[in-house]
CSV table of C-alpha atoms and ligand atoms in Angstrom, one decimal:
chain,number,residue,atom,x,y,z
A,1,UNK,CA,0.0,0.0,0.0
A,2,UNK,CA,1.9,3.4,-0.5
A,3,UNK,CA,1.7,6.5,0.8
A,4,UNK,CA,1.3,9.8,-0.8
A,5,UNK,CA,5.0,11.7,-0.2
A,6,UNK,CA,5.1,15.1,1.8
A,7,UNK,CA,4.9,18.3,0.4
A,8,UNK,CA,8.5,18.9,1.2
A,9,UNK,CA,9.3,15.9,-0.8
A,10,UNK,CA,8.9,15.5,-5.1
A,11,UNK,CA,4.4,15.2,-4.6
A,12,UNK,CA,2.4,11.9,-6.0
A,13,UNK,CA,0.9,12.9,-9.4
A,14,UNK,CA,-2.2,11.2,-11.1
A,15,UNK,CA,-5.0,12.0,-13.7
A,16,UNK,CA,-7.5,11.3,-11.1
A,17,UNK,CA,-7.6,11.2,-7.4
A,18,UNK,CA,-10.9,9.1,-6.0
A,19,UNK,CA,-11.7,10.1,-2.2
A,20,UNK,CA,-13.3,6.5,-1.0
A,21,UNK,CA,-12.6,2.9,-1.3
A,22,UNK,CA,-15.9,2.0,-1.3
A,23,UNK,CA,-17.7,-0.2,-4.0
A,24,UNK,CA,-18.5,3.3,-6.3
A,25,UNK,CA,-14.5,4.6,-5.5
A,26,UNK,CA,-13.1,1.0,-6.7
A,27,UNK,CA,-15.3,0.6,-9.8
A,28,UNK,CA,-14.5,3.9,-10.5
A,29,UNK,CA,-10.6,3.4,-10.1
A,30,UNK,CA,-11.5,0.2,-12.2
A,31,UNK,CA,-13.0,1.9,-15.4
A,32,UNK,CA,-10.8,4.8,-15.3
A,33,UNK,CA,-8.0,2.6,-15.1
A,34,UNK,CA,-9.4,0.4,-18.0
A,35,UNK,CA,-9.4,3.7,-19.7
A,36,UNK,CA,-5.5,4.6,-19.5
A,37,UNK,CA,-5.7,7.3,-16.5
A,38,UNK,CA,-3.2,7.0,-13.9
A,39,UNK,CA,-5.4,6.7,-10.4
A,40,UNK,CA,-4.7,7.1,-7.1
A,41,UNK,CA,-7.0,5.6,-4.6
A,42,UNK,CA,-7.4,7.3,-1.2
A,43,UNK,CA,-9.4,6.0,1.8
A,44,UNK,CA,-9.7,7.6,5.3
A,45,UNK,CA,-9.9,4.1,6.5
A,46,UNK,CA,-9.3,0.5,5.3
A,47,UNK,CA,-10.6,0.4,1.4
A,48,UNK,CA,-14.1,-1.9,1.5
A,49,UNK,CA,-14.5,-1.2,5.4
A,50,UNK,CA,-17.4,1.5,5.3
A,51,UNK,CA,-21.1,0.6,4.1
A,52,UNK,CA,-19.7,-1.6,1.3
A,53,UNK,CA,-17.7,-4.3,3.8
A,54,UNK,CA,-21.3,-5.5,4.7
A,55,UNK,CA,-23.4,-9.0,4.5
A,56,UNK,CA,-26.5,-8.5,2.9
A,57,UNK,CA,-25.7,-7.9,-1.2
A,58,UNK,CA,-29.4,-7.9,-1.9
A,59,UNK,CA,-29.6,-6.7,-6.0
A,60,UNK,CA,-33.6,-5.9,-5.9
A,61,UNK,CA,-35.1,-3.9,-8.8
A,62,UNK,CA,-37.5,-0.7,-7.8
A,63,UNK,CA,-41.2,-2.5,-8.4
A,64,UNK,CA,-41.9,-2.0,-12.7
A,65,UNK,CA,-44.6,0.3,-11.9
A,66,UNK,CA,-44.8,4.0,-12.5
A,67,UNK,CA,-41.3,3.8,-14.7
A,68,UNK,CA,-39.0,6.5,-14.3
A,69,UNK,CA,-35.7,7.6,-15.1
A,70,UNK,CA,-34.1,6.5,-12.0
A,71,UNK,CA,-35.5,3.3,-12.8
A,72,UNK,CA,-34.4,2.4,-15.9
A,73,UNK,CA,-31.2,3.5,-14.7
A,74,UNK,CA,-31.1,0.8,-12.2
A,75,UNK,CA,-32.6,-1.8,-14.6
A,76,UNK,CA,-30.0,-1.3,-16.9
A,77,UNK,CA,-27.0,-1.5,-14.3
A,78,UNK,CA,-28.5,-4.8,-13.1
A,79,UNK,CA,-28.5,-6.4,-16.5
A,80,UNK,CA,-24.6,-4.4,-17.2
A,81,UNK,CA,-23.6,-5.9,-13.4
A,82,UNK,CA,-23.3,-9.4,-14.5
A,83,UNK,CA,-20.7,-9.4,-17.6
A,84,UNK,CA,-18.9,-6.7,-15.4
A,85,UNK,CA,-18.8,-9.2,-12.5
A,86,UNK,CA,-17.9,-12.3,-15.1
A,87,UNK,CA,-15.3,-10.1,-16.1
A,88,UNK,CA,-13.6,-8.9,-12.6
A,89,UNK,CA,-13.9,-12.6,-11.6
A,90,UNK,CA,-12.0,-14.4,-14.7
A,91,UNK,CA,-9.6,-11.5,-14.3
A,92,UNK,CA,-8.8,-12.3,-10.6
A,93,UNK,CA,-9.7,-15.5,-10.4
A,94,UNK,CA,-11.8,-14.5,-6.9
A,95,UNK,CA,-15.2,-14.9,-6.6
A,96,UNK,CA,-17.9,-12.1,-5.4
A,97,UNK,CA,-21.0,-14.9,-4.5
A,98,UNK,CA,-22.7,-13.4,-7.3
A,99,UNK,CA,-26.1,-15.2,-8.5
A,100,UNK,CA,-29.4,-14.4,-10.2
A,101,UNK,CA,-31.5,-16.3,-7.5
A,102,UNK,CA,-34.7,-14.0,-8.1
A,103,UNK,CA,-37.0,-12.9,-5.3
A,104,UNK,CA,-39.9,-14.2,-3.3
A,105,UNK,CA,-42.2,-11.3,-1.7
A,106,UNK,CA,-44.9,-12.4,0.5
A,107,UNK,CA,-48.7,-10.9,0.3
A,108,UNK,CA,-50.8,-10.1,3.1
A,109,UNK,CA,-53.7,-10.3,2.0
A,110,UNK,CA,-56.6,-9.6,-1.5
A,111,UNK,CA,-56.0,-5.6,-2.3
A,112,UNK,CA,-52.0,-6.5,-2.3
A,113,UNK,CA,-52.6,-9.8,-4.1
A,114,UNK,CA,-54.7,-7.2,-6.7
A,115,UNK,CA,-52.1,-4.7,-6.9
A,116,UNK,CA,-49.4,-7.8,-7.4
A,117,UNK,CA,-51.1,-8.7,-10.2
A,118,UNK,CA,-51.5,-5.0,-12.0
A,119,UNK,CA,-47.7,-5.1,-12.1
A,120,UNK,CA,-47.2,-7.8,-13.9
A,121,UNK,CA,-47.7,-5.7,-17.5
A,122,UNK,CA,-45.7,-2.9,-16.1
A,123,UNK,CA,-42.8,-5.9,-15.7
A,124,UNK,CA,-43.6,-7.1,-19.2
A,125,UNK,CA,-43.5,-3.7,-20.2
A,126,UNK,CA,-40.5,-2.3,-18.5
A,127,UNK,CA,-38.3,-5.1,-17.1
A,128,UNK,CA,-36.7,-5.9,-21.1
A,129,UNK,CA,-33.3,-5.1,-22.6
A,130,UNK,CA,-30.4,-6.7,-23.9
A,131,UNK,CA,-32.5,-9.0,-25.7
A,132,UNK,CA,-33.6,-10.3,-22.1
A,133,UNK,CA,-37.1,-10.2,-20.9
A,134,UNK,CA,-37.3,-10.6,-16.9
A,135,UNK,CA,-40.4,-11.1,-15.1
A,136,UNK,CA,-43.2,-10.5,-12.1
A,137,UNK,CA,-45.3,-13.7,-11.4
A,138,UNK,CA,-48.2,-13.6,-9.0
A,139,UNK,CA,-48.7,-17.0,-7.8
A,140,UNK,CA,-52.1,-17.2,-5.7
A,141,UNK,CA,-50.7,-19.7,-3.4
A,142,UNK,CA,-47.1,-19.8,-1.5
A,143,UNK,CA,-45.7,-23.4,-3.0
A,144,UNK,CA,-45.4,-26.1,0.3
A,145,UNK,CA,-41.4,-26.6,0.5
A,146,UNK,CA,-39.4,-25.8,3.6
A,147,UNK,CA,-38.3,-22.4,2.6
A,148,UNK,CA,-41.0,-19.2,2.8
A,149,UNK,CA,-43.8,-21.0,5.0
A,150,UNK,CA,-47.2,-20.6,3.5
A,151,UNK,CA,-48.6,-18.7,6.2
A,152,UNK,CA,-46.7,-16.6,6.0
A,153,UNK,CA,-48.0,-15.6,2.4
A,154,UNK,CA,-51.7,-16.2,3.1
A,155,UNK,CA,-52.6,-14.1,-0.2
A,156,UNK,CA,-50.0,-15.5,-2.5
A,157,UNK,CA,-46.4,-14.8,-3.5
A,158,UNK,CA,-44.7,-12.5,-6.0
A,159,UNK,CA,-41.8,-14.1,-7.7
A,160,UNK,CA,-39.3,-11.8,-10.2
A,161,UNK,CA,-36.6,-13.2,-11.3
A,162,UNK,CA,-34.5,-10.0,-11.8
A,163,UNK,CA,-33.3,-9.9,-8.5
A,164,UNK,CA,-30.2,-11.1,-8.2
A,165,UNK,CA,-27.2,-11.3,-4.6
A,166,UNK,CA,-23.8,-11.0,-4.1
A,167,UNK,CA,-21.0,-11.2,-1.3
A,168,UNK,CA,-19.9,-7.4,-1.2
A,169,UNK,CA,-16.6,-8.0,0.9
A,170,UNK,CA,-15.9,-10.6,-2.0
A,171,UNK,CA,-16.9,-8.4,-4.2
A,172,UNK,CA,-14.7,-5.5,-2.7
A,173,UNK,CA,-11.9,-8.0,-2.4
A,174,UNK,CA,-11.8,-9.0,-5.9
A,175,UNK,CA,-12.1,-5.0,-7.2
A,176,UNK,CA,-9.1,-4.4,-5.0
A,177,UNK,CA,-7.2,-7.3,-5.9
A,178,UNK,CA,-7.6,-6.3,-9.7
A,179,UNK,CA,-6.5,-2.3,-9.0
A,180,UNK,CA,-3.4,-4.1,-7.0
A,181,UNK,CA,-2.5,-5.4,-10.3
A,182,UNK,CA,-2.5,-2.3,-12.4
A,183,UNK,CA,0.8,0.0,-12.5
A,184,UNK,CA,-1.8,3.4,-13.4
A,185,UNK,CA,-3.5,2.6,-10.4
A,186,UNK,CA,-2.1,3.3,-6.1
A,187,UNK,CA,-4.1,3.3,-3.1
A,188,UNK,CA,-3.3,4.8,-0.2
A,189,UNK,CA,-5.3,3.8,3.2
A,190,UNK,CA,-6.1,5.3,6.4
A,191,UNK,CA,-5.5,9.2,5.3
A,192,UNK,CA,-8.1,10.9,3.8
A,193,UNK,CA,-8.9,14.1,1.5
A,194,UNK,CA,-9.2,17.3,3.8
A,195,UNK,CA,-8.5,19.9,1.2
A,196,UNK,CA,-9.0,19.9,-2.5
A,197,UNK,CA,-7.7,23.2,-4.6
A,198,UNK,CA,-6.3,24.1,-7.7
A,199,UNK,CA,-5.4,20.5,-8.4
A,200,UNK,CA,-4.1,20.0,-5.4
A,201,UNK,CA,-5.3,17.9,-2.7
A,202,UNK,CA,-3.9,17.7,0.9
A,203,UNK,CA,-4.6,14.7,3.2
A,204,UNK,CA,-5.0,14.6,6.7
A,205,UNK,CA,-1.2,13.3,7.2
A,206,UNK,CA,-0.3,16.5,5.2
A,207,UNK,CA,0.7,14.4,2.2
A,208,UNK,CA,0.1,16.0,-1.1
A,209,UNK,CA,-1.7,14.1,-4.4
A,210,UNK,CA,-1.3,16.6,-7.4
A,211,UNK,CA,-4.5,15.2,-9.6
A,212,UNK,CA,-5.7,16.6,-12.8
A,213,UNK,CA,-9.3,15.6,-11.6
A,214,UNK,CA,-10.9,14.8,-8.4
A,215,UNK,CA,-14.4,12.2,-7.7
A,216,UNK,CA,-15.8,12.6,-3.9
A,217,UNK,CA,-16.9,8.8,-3.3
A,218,UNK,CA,-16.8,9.2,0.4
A,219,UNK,CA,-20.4,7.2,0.9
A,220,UNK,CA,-21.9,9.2,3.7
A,221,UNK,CA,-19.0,11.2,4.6
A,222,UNK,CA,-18.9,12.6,1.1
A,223,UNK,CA,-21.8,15.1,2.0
A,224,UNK,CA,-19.8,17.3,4.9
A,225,UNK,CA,-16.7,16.5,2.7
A,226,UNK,CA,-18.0,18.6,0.4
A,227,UNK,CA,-19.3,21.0,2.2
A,228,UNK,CA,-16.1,21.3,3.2
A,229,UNK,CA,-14.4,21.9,0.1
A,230,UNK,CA,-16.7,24.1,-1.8
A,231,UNK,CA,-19.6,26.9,-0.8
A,232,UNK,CA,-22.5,25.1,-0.7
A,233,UNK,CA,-26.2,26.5,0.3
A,234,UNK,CA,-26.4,23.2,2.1
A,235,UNK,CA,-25.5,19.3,3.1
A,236,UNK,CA,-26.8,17.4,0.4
A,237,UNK,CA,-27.5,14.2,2.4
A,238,UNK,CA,-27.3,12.2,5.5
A,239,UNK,CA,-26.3,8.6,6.8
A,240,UNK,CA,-29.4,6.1,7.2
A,241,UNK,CA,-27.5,3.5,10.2
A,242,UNK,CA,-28.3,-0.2,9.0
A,243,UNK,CA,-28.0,-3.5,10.8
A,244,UNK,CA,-27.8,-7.0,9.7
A,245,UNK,CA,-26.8,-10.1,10.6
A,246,UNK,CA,-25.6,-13.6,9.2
A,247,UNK,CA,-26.4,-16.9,10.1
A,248,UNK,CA,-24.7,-20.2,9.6
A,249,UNK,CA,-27.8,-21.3,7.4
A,250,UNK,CA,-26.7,-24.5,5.0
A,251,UNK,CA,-29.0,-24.0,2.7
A,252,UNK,CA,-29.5,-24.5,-0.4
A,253,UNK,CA,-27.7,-21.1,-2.1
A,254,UNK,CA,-30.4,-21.2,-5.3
A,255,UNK,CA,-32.9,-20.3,-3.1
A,256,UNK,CA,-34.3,-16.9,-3.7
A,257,UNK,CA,-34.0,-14.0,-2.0
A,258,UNK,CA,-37.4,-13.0,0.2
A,259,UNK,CA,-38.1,-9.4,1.0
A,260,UNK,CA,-41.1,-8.7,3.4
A,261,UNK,CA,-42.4,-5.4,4.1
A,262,UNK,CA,-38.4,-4.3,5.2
A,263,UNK,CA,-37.2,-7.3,5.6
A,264,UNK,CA,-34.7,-9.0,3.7
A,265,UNK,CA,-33.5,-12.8,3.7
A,266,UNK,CA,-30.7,-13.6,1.6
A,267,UNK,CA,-29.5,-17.0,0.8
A,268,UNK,CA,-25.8,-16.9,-0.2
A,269,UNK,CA,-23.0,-19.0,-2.1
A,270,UNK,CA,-21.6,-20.3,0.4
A,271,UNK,CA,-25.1,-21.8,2.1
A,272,UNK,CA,-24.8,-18.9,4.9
A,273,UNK,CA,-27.9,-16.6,4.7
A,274,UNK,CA,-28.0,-12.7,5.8
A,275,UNK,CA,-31.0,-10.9,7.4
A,276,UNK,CA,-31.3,-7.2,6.7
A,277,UNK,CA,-31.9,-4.5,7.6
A,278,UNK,CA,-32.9,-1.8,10.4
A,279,UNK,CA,-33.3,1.6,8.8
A,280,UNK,CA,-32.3,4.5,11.6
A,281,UNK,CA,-32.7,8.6,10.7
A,282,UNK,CA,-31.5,9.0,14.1
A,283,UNK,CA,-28.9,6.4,16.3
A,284,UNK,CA,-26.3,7.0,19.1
A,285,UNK,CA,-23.8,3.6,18.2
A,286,UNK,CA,-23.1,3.9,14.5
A,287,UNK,CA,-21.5,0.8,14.3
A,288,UNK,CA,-23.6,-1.8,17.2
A,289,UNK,CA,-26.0,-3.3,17.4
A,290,UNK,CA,-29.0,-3.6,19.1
A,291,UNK,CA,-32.7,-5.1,20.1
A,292,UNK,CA,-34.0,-3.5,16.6
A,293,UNK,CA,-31.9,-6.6,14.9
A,294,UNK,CA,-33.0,-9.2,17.3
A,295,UNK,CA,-37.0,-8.2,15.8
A,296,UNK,CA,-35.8,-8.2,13.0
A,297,UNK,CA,-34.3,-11.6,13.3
A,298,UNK,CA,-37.6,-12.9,14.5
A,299,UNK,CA,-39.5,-11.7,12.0
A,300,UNK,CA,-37.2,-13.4,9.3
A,301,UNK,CA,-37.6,-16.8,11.1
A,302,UNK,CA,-41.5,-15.9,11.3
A,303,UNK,CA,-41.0,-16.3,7.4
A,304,UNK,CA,-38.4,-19.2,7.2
A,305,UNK,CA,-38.9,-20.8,10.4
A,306,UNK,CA,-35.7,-23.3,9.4
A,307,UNK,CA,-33.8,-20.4,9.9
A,308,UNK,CA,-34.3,-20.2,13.6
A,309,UNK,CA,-32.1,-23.2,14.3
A,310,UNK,CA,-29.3,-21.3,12.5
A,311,UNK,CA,-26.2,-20.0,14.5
A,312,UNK,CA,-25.6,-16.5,14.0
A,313,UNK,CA,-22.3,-16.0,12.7
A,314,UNK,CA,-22.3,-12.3,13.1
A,315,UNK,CA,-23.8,-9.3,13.8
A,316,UNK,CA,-23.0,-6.0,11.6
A,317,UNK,CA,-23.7,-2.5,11.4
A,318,UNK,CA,-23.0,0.8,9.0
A,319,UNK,CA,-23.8,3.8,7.6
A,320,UNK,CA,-25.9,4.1,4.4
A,321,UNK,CA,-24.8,7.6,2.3
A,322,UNK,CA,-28.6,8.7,1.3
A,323,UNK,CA,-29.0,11.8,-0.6
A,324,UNK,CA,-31.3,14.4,0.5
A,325,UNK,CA,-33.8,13.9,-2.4
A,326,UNK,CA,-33.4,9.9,-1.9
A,327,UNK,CA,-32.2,9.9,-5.5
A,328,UNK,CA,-28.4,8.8,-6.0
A,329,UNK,CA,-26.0,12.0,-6.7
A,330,UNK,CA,-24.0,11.6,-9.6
A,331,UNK,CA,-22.9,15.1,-10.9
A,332,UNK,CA,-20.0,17.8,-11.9
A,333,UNK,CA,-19.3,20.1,-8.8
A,334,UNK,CA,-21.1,23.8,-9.6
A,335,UNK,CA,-18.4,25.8,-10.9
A,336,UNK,CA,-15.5,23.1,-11.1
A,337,UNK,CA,-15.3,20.7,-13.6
A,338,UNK,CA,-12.9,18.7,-12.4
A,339,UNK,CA,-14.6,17.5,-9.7
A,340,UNK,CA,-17.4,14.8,-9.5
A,341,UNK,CA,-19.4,13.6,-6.6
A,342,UNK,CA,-21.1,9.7,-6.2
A,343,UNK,CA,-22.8,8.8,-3.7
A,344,UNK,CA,-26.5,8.7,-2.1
A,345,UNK,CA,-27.3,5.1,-3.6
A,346,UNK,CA,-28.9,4.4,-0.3
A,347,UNK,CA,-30.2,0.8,-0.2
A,348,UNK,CA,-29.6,-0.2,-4.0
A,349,UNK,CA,-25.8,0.6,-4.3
A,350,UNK,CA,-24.3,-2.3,-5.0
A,351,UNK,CA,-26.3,-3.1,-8.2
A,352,UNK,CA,-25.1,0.6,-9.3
A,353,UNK,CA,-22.2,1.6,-8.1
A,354,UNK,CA,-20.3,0.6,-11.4
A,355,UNK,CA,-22.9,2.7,-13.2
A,356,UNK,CA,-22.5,5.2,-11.2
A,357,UNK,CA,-19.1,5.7,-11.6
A,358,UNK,CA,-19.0,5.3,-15.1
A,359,UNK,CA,-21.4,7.8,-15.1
A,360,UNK,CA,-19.3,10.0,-13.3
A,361,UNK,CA,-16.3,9.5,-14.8
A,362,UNK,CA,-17.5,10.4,-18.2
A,363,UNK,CA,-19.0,13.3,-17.0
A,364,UNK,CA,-15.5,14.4,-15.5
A,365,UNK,CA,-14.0,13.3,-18.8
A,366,UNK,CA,-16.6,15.8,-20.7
A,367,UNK,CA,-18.2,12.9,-22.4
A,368,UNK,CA,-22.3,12.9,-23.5
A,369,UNK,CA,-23.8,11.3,-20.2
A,370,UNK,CA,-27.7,11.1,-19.9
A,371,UNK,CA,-28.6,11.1,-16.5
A,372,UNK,CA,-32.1,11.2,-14.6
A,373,UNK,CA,-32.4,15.2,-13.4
A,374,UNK,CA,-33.2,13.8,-9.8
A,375,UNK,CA,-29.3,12.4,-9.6
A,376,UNK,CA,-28.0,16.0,-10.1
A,377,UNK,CA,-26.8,18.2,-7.1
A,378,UNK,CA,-29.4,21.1,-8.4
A,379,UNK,CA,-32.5,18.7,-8.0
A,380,UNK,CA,-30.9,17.4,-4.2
A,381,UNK,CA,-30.3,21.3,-3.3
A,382,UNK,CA,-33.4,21.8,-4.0
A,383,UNK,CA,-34.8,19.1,-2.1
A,384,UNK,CA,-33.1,20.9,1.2
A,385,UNK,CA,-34.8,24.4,0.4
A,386,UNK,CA,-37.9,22.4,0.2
A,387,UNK,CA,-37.6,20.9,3.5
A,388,UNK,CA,-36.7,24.4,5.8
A,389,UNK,CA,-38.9,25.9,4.0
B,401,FAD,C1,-27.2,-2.9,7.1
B,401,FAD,C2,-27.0,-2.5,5.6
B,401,FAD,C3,-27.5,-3.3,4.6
B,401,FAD,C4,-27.3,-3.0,3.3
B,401,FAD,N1,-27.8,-3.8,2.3
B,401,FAD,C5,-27.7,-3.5,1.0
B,401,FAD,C6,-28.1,-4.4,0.0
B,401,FAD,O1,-28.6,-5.4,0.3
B,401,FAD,N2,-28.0,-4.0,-1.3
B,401,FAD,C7,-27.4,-2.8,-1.6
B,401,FAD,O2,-27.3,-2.5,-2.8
B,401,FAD,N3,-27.0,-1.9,-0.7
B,401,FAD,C8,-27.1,-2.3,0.6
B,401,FAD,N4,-26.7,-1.4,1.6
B,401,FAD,C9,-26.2,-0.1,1.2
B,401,FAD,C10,-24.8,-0.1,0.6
B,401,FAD,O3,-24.0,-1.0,1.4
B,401,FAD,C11,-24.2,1.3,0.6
B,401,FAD,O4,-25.1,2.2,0.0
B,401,FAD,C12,-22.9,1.3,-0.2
B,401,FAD,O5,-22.0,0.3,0.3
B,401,FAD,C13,-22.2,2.6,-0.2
B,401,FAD,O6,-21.1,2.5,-1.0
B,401,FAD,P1,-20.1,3.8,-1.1
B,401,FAD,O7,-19.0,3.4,-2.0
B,401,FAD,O8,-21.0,5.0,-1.6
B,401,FAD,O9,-19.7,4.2,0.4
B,401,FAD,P2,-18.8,3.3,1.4
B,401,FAD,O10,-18.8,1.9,1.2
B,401,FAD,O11,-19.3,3.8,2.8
B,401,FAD,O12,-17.4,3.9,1.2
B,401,FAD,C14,-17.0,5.2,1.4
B,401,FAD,C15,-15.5,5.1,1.8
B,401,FAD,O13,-15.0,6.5,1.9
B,401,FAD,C16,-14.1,6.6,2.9
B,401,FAD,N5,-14.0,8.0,3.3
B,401,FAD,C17,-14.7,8.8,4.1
B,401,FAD,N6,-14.3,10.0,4.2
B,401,FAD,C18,-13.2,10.1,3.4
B,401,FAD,C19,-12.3,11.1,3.0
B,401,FAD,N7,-12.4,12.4,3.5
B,401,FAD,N8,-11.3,10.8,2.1
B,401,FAD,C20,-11.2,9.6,1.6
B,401,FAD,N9,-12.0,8.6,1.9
B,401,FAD,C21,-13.0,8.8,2.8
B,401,FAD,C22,-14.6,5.7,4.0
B,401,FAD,O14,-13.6,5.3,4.9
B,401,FAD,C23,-15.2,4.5,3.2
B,401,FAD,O15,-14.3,3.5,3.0
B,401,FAD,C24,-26.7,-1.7,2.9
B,401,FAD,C25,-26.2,-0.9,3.9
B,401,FAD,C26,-26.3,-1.3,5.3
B,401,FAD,C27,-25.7,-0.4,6.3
């Protein structure tokens, strides 16, 4: 791992300096790597050890109603996430625990099992591309087998089989083991950006990264980060605290995902299965956690009462980086264009974060980039004059 030199000594130079080493910094160092820029990588703490070095790796689509830009944004990084994942796998050789397992979501009762069933043209309609189609089946009745008990489902079960899982420490293990690889590409760990000017960024060591271009990818700390580094009316987001756990399940890792009314169950690779996830505005502990998982852990084995046997292998907590409009930020600075923010994916990061950051990186490069107007920072600043007023 190196270190940025001093400013008394000759300064690390690089086309682009990325301020996070979580999964949107990585598959951004990735692609602009790919692309021939020289990278360096810094990370106020361990790279993949904020939000991203968590269990869950749910991949869920928004629902195909009311179709949006955000949506088919995510639709179409779903369906781009799997060649770039065969592609960072046969490169390393490591796998992330990535699978398209589909989802199970329970219904409660008729007016849910009617509004199931109106979505299953908006799926026809909207969930297509790449030649794929991908679907939303109402099934009237939960099928007997020892997975999502039946009553727990007393109106039916929606199945989709766009939803998809992965391991995100594998998956942040196998993005860093391919930047260790490349010469354009250093990371430098436990010293972040404090001070960003004229091409010249300062860390808190008081190392000095000369960089032609900067991307914020600070997950939740990117908001006061930049409201650090450039006059802003206001902080453009918050953190949302999450907790989850993991249980030493054995089962069978084709079984799909279930997601019930804020709970998530996700079977995984290597048989172990995660339950998700609290969702805290306001918290004291950041990083424990607390009676909200234990309910949260009974209401998974309510659904999958063969889960209740399983040993909890651990317990986890983080920070979610949600932007203040709840859209993902993805935009040029105001006034700078060399520097890029993002962040704000919230709860559907890890099926984005490389289209985010290719996003971003082309909009740094001053490539053509189409993105929704609720990812800019104009629609998020906004958003905060909105809600003082
Ligand atoms: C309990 C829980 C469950 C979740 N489940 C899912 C899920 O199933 N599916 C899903 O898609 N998402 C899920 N998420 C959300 C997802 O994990 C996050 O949205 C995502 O990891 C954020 O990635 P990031 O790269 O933006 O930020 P992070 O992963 O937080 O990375 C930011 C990095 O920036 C570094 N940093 C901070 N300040 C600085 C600085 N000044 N300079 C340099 N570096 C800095 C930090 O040390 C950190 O490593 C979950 C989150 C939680 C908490």
């Amino acid at each position: 791992m190196q270190r940025a030199r001093s400013a008394s000594g000759s300064d690390q130079r690089c086309d682009l300096l990325i301020a996070g080493g979580g999964v949107v910094g990585l598959w951004m160092a990735r692609l602009a790597s790919d692309q021939g820029l020289s990278v360096v990588l810094v990370d106020a703490g361990a790279i993949g050890a904020g939000a991203s070095g968590g269990i869950l790796g749910a991949l869920m689509p928004h629902a195909p109603e009311r179709w949006n830009g955000k949506k088919q944004f995510q639709f179409e990084a779903l369906l781009s996430l799997e060649p770039a994942i065969a592609c960072l796998e046969t490169e390393t050789g490591l796998s992330t625990g990535y699978g398209r397992i589909g989802r199970l979501m329970p219904l409660g009762d008729q007016r849910q099992l009617e509004r199931a069933r109106e979505r299953e043209d908006d799926a026809a309609r909207n969930w297509q591309g790449d030649g794929r189609n991908f679907h939303w089946t109402v099934h009237s009745s939960a099928t007997e087998n020892e997975w999502l008990v039946p009553d727990a489902a007393p109106a039916g079960v929606v199945f989709d089989d766009l939803s998809a899982r992965l391991d995100p420490r594998r998956l942040c293990a196998a993005l860093r083991t391919s930047l260790e690889a490349r010469p354009n590409v250093s990371m430098i760990e436990h010293d972040g950006l404090r001070h960003w000017q004229a091409s010249k960024a300062e860390l808190a060591s008081g190392a000095v990264v000369m960089a032609d271009r900067l991307a914020v990818t600070a997950g939740h700390e990117s908001f006061p980060l930049l409201s650090a580094l450039f006059p802003l009316p206001a902080e453009l987001g918050m953190p949302v605290k999450g907790q989850a756990a993991l249980l030493d399940a054995r089962c069978d890792p084709g079984q799909p995902l279930i997601f019930d009314d804020g709970v998530y169950i996700v079977p995984h690779a290597d048989g172990s299965v995660a339950i998700g996830s609290t969702s805290e505005n306001s918290f004291d502990a950041p990083f424990s956690t607390d009676a909200q998982l234990d309910g949260l852990l009974d209401r998974a084995h309510a659904l999958c009462p063969r889960l209740a046997d399983a040993p909890v292998i651990e317990r986890w907590a983080g920070l979610r980086p949600r932007a203040i409009g709840r859209d993902p930020l993805v935009d040029l600075v105001p006034g700078d264009t060399k520097t890029v923010i993002a962040t704000g994916g919230f709860k559907i990061t890890l099926g984005i974060a490389h289209a985010m950051a290719k996003a971003a990186l082309d909009r740094l490069l001053g490539r053509p980039v189409e993105l929704p107007e609720s990812f800019s920072i104009d629609y998020h600043l906004a958003k905060t004059a909105r809600i003082k007023r």
